[in-house]
mmCIF file of C-alpha atoms in Angstrom:
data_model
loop_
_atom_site.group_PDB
_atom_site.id
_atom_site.type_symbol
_atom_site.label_atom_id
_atom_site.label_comp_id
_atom_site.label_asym_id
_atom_site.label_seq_id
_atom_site.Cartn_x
_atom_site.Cartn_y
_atom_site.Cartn_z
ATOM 1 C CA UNK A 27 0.000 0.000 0.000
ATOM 2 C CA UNK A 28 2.816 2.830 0.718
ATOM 3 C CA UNK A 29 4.544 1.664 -1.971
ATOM 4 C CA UNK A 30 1.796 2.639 -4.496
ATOM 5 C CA UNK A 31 1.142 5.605 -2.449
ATOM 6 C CA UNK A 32 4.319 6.458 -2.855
ATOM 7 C CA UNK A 33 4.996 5.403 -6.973
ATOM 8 C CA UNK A 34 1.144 8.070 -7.409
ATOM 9 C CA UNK A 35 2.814 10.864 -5.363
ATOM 10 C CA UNK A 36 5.810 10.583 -7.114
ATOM 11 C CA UNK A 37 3.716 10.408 -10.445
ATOM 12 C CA UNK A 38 1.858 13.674 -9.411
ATOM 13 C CA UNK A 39 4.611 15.568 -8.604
ATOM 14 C CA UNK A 40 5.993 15.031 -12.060
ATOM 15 C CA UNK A 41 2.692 15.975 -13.242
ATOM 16 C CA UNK A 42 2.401 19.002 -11.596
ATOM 17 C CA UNK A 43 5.919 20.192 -12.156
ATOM 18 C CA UNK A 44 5.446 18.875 -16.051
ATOM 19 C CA UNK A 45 1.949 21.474 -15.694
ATOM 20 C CA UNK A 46 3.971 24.141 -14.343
ATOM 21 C CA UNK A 47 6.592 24.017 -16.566
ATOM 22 C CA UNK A 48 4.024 24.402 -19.732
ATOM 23 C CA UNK A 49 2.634 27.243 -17.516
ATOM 24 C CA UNK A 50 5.610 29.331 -17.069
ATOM 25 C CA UNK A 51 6.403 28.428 -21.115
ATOM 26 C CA UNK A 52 8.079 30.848 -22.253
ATOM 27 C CA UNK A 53 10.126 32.575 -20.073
ATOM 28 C CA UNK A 54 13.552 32.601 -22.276
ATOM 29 C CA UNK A 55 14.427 32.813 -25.737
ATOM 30 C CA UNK A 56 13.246 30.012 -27.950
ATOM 31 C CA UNK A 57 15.383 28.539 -30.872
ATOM 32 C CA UNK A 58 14.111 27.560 -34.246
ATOM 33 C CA UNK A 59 16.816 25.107 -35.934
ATOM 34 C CA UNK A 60 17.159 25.567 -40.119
ATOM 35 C CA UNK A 61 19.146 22.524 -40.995
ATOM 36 C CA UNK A 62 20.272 24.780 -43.939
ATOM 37 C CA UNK A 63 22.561 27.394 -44.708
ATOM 38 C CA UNK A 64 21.729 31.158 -43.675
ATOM 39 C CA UNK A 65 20.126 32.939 -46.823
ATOM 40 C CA UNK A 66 17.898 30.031 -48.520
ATOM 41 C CA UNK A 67 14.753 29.868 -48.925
ATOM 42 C CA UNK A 68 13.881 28.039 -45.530
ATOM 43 C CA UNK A 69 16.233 30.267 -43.669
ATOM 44 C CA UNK A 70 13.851 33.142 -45.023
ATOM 45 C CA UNK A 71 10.885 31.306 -44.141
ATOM 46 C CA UNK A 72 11.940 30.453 -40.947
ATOM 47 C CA UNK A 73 13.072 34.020 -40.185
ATOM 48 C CA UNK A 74 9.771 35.533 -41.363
ATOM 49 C CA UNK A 75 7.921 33.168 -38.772
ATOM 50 C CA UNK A 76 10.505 33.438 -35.950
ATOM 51 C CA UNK A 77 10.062 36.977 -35.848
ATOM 52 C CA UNK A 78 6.100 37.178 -35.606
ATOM 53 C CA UNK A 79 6.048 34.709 -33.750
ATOM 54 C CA UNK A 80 7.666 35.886 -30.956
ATOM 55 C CA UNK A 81 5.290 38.486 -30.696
ATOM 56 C CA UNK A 82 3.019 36.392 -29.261
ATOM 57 C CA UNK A 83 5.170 34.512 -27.180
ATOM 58 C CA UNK A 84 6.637 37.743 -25.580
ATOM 59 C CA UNK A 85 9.928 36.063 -25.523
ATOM 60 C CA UNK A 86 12.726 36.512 -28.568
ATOM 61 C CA UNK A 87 12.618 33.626 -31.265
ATOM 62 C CA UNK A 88 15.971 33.386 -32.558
ATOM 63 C CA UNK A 89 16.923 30.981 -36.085
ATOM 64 C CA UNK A 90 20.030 28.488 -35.705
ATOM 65 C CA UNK A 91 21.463 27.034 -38.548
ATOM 66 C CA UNK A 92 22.783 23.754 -38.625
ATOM 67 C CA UNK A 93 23.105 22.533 -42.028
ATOM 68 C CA UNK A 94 24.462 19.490 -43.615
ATOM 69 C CA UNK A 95 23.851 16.131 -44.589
ATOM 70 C CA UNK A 96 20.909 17.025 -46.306
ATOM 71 C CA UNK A 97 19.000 18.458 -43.624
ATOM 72 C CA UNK A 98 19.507 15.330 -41.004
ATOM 73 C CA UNK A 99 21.812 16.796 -38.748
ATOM 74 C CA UNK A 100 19.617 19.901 -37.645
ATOM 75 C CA UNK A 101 16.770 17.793 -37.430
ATOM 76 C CA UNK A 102 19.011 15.317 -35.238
ATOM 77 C CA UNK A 103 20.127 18.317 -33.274
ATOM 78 C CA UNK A 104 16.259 18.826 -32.783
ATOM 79 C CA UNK A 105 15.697 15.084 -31.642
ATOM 80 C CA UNK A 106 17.798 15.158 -28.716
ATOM 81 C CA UNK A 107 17.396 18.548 -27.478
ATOM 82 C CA UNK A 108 15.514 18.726 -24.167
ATOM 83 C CA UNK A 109 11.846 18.438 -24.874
ATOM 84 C CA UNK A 110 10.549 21.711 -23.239
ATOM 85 C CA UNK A 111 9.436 23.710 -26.546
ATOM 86 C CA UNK A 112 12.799 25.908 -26.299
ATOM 87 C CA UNK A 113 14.711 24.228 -29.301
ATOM 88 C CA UNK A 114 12.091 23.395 -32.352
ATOM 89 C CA UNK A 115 12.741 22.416 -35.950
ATOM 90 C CA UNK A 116 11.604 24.106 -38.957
ATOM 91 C CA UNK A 117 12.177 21.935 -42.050
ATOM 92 C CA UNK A 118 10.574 21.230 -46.073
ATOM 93 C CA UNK A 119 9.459 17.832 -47.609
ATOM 94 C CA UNK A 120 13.148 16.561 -46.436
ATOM 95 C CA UNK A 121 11.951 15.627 -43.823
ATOM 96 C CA UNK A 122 10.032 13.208 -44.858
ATOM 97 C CA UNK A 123 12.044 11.960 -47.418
ATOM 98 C CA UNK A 124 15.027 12.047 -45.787
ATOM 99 C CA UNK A 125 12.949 8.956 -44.307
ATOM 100 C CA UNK A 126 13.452 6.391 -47.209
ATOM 101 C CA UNK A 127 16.987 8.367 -48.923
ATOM 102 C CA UNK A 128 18.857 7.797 -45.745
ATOM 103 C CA UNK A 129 18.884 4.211 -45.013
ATOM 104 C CA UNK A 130 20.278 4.899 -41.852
ATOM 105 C CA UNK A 131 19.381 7.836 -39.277
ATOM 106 C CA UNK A 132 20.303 8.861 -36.098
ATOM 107 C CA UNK A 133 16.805 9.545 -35.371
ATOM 108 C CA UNK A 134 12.721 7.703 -36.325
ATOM 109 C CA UNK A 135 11.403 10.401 -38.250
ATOM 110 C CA UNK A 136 7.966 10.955 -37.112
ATOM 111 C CA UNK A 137 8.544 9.205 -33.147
ATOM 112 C CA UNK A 138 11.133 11.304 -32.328
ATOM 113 C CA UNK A 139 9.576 14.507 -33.036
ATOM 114 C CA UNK A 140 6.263 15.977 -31.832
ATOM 115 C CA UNK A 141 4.381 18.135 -34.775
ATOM 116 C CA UNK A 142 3.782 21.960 -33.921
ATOM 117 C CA UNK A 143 1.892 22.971 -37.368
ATOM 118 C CA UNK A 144 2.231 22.986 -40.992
ATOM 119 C CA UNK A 145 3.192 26.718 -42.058
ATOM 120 C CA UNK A 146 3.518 27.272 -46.338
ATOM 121 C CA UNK A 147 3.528 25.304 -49.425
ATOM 122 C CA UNK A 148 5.552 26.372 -52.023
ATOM 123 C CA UNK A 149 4.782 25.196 -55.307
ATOM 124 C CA UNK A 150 7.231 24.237 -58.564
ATOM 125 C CA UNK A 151 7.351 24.512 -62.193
ATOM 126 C CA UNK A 152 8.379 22.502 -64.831
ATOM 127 C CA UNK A 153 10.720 25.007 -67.449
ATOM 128 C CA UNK A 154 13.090 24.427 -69.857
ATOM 129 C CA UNK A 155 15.829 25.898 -71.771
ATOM 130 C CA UNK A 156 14.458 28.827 -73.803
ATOM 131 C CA UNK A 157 14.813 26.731 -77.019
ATOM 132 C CA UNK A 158 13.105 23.766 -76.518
ATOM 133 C CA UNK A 159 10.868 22.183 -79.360
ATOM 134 C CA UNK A 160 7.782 21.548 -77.456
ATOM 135 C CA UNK A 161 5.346 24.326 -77.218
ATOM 136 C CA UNK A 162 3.405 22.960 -74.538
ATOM 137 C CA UNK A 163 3.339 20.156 -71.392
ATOM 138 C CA UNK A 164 1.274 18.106 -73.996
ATOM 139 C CA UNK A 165 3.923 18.016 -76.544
ATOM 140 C CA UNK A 166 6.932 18.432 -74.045
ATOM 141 C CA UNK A 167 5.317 14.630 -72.615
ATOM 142 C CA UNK A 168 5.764 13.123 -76.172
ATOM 143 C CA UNK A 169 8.920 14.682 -77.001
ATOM 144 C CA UNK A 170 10.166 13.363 -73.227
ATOM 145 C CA UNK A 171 9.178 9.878 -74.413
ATOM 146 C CA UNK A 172 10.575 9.710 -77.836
ATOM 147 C CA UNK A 173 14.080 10.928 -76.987
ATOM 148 C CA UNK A 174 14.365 9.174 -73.995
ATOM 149 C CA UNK A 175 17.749 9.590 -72.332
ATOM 150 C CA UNK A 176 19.091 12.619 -74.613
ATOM 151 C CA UNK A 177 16.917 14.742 -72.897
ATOM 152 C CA UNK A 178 18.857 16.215 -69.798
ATOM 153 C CA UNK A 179 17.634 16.915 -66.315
ATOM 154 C CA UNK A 180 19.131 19.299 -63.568
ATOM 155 C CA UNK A 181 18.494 19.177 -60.453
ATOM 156 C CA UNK A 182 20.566 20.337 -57.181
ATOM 157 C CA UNK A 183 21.739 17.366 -55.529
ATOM 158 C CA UNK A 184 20.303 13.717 -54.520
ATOM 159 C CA UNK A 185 17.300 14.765 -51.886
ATOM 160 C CA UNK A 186 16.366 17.570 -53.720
ATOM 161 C CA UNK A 187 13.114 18.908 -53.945
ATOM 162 C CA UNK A 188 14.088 19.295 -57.612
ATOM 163 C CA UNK A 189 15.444 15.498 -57.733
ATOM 164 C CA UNK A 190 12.346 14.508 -56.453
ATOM 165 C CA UNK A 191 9.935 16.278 -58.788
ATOM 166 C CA UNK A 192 12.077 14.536 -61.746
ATOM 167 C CA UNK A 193 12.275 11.243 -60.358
ATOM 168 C CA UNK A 194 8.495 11.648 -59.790
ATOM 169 C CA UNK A 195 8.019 12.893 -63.659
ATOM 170 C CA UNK A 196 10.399 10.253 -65.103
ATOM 171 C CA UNK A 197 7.646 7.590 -63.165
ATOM 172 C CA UNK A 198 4.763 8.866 -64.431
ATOM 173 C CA UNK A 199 5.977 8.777 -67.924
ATOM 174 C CA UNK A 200 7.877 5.810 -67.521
ATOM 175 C CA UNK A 201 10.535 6.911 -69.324
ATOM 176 C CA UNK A 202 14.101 7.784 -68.336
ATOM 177 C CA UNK A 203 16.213 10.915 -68.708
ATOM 178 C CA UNK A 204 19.662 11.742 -68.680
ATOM 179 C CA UNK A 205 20.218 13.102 -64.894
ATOM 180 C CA UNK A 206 22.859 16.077 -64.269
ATOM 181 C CA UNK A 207 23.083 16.772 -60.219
ATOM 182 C CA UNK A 208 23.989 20.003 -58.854
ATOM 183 C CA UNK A 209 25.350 21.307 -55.716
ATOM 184 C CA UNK A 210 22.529 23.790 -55.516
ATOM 185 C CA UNK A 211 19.534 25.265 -57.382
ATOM 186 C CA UNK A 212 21.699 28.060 -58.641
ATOM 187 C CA UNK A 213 24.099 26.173 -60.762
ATOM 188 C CA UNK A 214 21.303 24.166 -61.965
ATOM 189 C CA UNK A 215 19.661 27.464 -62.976
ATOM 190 C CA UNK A 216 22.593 29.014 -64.679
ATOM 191 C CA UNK A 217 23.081 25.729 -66.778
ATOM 192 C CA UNK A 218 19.285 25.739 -68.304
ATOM 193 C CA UNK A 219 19.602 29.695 -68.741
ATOM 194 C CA UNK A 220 23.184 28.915 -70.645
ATOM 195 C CA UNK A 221 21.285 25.913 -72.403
ATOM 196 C CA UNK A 222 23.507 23.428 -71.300
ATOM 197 C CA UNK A 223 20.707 21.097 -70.138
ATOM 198 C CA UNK A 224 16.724 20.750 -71.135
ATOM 199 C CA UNK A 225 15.054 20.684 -68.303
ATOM 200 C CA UNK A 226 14.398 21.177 -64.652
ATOM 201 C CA UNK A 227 11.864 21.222 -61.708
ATOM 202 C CA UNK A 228 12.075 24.281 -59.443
ATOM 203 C CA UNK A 229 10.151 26.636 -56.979
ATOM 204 C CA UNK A 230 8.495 29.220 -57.891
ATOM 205 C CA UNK A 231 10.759 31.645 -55.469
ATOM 206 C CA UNK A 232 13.910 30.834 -57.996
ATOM 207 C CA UNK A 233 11.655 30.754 -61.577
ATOM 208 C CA UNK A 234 8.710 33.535 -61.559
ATOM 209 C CA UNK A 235 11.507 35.858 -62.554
ATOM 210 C CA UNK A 236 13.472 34.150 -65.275
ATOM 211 C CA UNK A 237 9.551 32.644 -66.527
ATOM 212 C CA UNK A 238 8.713 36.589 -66.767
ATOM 213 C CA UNK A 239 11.336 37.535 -68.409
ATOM 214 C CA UNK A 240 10.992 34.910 -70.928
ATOM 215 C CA UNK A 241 14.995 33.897 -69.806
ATOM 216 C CA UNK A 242 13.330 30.081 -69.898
ATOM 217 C CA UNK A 243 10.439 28.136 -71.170
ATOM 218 C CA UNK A 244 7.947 27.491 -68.595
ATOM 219 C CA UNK A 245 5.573 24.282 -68.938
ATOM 220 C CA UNK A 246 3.336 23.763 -65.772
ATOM 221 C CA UNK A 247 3.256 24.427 -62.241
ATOM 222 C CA UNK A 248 3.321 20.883 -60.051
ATOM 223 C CA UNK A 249 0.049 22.294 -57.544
ATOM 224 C CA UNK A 250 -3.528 21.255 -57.415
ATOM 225 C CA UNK A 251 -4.280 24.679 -58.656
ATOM 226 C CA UNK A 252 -2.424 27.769 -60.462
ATOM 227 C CA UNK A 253 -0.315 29.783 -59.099
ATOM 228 C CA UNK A 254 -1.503 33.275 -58.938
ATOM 229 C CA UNK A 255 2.047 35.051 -59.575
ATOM 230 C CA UNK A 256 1.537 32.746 -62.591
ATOM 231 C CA UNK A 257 -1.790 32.370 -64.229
ATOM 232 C CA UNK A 258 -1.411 31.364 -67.387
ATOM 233 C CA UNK A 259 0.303 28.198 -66.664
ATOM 234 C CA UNK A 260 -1.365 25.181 -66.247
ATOM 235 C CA UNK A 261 -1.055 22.545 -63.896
ATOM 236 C CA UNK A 262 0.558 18.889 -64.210
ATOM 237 C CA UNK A 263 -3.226 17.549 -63.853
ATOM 238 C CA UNK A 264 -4.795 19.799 -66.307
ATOM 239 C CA UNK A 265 -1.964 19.475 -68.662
ATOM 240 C CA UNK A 266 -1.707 15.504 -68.707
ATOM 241 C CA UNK A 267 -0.335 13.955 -65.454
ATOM 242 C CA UNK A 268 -3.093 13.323 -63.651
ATOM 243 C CA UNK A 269 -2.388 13.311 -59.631
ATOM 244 C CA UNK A 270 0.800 15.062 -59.942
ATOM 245 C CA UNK A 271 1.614 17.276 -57.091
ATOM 246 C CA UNK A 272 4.811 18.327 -55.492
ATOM 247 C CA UNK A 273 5.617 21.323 -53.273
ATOM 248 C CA UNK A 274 8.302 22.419 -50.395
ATOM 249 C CA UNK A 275 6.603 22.302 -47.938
ATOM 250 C CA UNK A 276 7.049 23.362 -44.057
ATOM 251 C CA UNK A 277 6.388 22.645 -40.654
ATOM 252 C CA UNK A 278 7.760 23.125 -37.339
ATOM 253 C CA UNK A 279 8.523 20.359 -35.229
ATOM 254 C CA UNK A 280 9.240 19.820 -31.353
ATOM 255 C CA UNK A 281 11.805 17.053 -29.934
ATOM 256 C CA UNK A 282 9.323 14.267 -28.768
ATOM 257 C CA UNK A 283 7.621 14.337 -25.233
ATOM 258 C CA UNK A 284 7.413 17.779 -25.285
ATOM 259 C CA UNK A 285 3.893 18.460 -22.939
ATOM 260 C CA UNK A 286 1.284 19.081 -25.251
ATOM 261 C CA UNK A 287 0.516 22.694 -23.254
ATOM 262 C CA UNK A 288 4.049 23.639 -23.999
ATOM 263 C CA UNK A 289 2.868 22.638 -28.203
ATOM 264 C CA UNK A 290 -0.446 24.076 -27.683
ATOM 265 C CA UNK A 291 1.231 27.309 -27.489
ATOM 266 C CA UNK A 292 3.653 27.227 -30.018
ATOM 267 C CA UNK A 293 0.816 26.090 -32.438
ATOM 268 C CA UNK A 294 -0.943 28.921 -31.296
ATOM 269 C CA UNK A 295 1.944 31.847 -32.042
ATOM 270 C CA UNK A 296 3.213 29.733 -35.515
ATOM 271 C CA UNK A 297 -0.878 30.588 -36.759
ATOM 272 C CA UNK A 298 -1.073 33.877 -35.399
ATOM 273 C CA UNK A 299 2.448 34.582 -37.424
ATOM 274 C CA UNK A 300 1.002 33.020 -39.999
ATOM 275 C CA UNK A 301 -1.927 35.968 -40.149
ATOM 276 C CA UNK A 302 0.695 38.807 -39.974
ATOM 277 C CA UNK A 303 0.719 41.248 -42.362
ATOM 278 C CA UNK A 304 4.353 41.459 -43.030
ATOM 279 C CA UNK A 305 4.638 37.412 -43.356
ATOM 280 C CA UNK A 306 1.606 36.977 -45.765
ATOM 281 C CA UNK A 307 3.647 39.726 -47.896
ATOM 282 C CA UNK A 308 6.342 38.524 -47.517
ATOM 283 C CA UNK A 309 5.381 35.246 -48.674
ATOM 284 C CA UNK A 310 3.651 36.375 -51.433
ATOM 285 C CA UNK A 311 6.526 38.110 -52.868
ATOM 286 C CA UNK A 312 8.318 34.867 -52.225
ATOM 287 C CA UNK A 313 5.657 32.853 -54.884
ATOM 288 C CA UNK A 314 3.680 31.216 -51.675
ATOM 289 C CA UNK A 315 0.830 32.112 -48.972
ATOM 290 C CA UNK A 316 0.652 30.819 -45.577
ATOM 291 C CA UNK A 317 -1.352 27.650 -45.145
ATOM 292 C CA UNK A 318 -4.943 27.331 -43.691
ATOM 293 C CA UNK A 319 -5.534 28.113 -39.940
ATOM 294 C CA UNK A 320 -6.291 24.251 -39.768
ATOM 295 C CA UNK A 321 -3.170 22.719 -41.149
ATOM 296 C CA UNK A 322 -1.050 24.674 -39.165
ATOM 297 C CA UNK A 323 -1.903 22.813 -36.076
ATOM 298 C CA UNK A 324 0.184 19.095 -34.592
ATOM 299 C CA UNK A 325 -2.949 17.305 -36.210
ATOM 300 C CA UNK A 326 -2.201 18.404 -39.428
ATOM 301 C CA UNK A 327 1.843 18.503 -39.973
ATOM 302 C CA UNK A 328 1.664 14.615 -38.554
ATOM 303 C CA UNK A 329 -1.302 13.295 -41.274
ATOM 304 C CA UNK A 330 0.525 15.169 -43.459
ATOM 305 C CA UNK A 331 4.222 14.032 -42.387
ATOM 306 C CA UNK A 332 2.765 10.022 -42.499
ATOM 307 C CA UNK A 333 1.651 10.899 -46.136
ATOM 308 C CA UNK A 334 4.252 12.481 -47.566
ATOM 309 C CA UNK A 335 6.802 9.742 -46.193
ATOM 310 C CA UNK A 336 4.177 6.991 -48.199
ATOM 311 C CA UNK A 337 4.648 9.393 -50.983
ATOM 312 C CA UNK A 338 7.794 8.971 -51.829
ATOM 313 C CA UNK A 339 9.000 5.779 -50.445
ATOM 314 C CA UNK A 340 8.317 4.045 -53.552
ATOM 315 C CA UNK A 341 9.298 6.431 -55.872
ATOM 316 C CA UNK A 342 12.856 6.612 -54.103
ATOM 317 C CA UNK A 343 12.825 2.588 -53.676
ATOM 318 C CA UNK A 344 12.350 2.807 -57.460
ATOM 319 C CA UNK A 345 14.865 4.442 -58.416
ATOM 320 C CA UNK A 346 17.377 2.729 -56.141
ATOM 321 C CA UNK A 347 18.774 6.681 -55.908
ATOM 322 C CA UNK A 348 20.046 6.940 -52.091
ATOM 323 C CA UNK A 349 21.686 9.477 -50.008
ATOM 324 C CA UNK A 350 24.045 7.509 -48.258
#
């Protein structure tokens, strides 16, 4: 009897100090880990966020980045930081690919981190070198399939959101290109604007320009819908892939058995940052918007985490192309 007395004190005391810990949350600065360099386009989102965010938890959100290895050794950082909501992770679709390209981590992808909310999506395009035959996705699809490996890809580098989208687009047509990796979108870029290679996947942060200034040839966009910065071009679906949807996305993460009061209120600042003024502008300018009050919540980021990892397994496992 006093030992179970004593084993449900003991388990209300951590409770209670667990309760008052979440209560007091936050009362120092919080870090947001970009497991890529300063300058890119999650640094920027991350920044954007950080700052109205801490606006509403009346403590300074600072961004730390720890890049390398593809993203894995932020998001490791992340995983065995102490779980009180004071070091979170804001990462793209790598995370959940990093899942099935890395056939060894130093961390379980979804159980070692606890969701916070979803925050943008940012979508792609399909473009090509400003002198490509095809006039349109239709014709770009056959002219894909009858020239088979001539036609060259770029992308930036195995685990790219640009790797993906073409090892996505090479299934769906079954048909195989001629693959040219990158270190970065940038090279890729100058390449296709040179018209050393044919084609490439990119977002639309890095193409609206170049697509406006007719630098490149501009296919599709890889979203359920159009892009608004871009009207006029169609989408994968409408043009002849039916299903076809890729985008960066981001969420924020928290190391695993962080107290779900201590999430509750970080969910609660990421969508109030996610209404700000300056961020939706922001954003916009960037080719994206901020996601739906109800997909920035834990809910949402872990459906959507689950998914995305089921996604792409196969398509990776397909291709046999692996990170490590």
């Amino acid at each position: 009897m006093k030992t179970t007395l004593s084993l449900l004190a003991g388990a209300t005391l951590i409770l209670t100090g667990a309760a008052a810990q979440a209560q007091d949350f936050p009362n120092k600065t919080v870090t947001i880990v970009v497991p890529f360099a300063a300058g890119g386009p999650t640094d920027t989102v991350a920044r954007l966020v950080g700052q109205a965010m801490s606006t509403t938890l009346k403590q300074q959100v600072i961004v730390e980045n720890v890049g390398g290895a593809g993203g894995t050794l932020g998001a490791g950082r992340v995983a065995r930081a102490a779980p009180d909501g004071y070091t979170v992770l804001l990462h793209h679709i790598g995370h959940a690919t990093s899942a099935t390209l890395y056939r060894k981590l130093p961390y379980d992808t979804i159980n070692d981190f606890a969701p916070v909310g979803l925050v943008t999506d940012v979508p792609m395009t399909m473009v090509a070198k400003k002198d490509l035959p095809p006039k349109d996705f239709k014709e770009l699809i056959a002219y894909v399939q009858q020239n088979k490996d001539k036609v060259s890809y770029g992308n930036a580098g195995i685990g790219a959101a640009s790797h993906l989208c073409g090892l996505m687009f090479m299934s769906a047509l079954k048909t195989q290109m001629t693959t040219v990796a990158y270190k970065g979108t940038g090279p890729a870029m100058n390449d296709l604007l040179g018209g050393q290679i044919d084609l490439m996947c990119d977002q639309t942060t890095n193409t609206t320009g170049q697509i406006k200034g007719e630098k490149i040839k501009a296919y599709a966009v890889t979203t359920k819908t159009r892009v608004p910065s871009l009207p006029n071009l169609p989408t994968m679906d409408e043009a002849g892939i039916k299903g076809f949807e890729v985008s960066i996305w981001h969420g924020v993460y928290a190391p695993k058995g962080t107290p779900k009061p201590v999430i509750d209120k970080l969910s609660e600042a990421l969508k109030v940052a996610l209404k700000d003024e300056n961020v939706v502008k922001r954003f916009a300018e960037l080719g994206t918007e901020p996601v739906a009050q109800n997909r920035a919540t834990p809910d949402a980021l872990g459906a959507h985490l689950k998914a995305e990892i089921a996604k792409w397994a196969p398509v990776i496992k397909a291709a046999g192309e692996y990170a490590d």
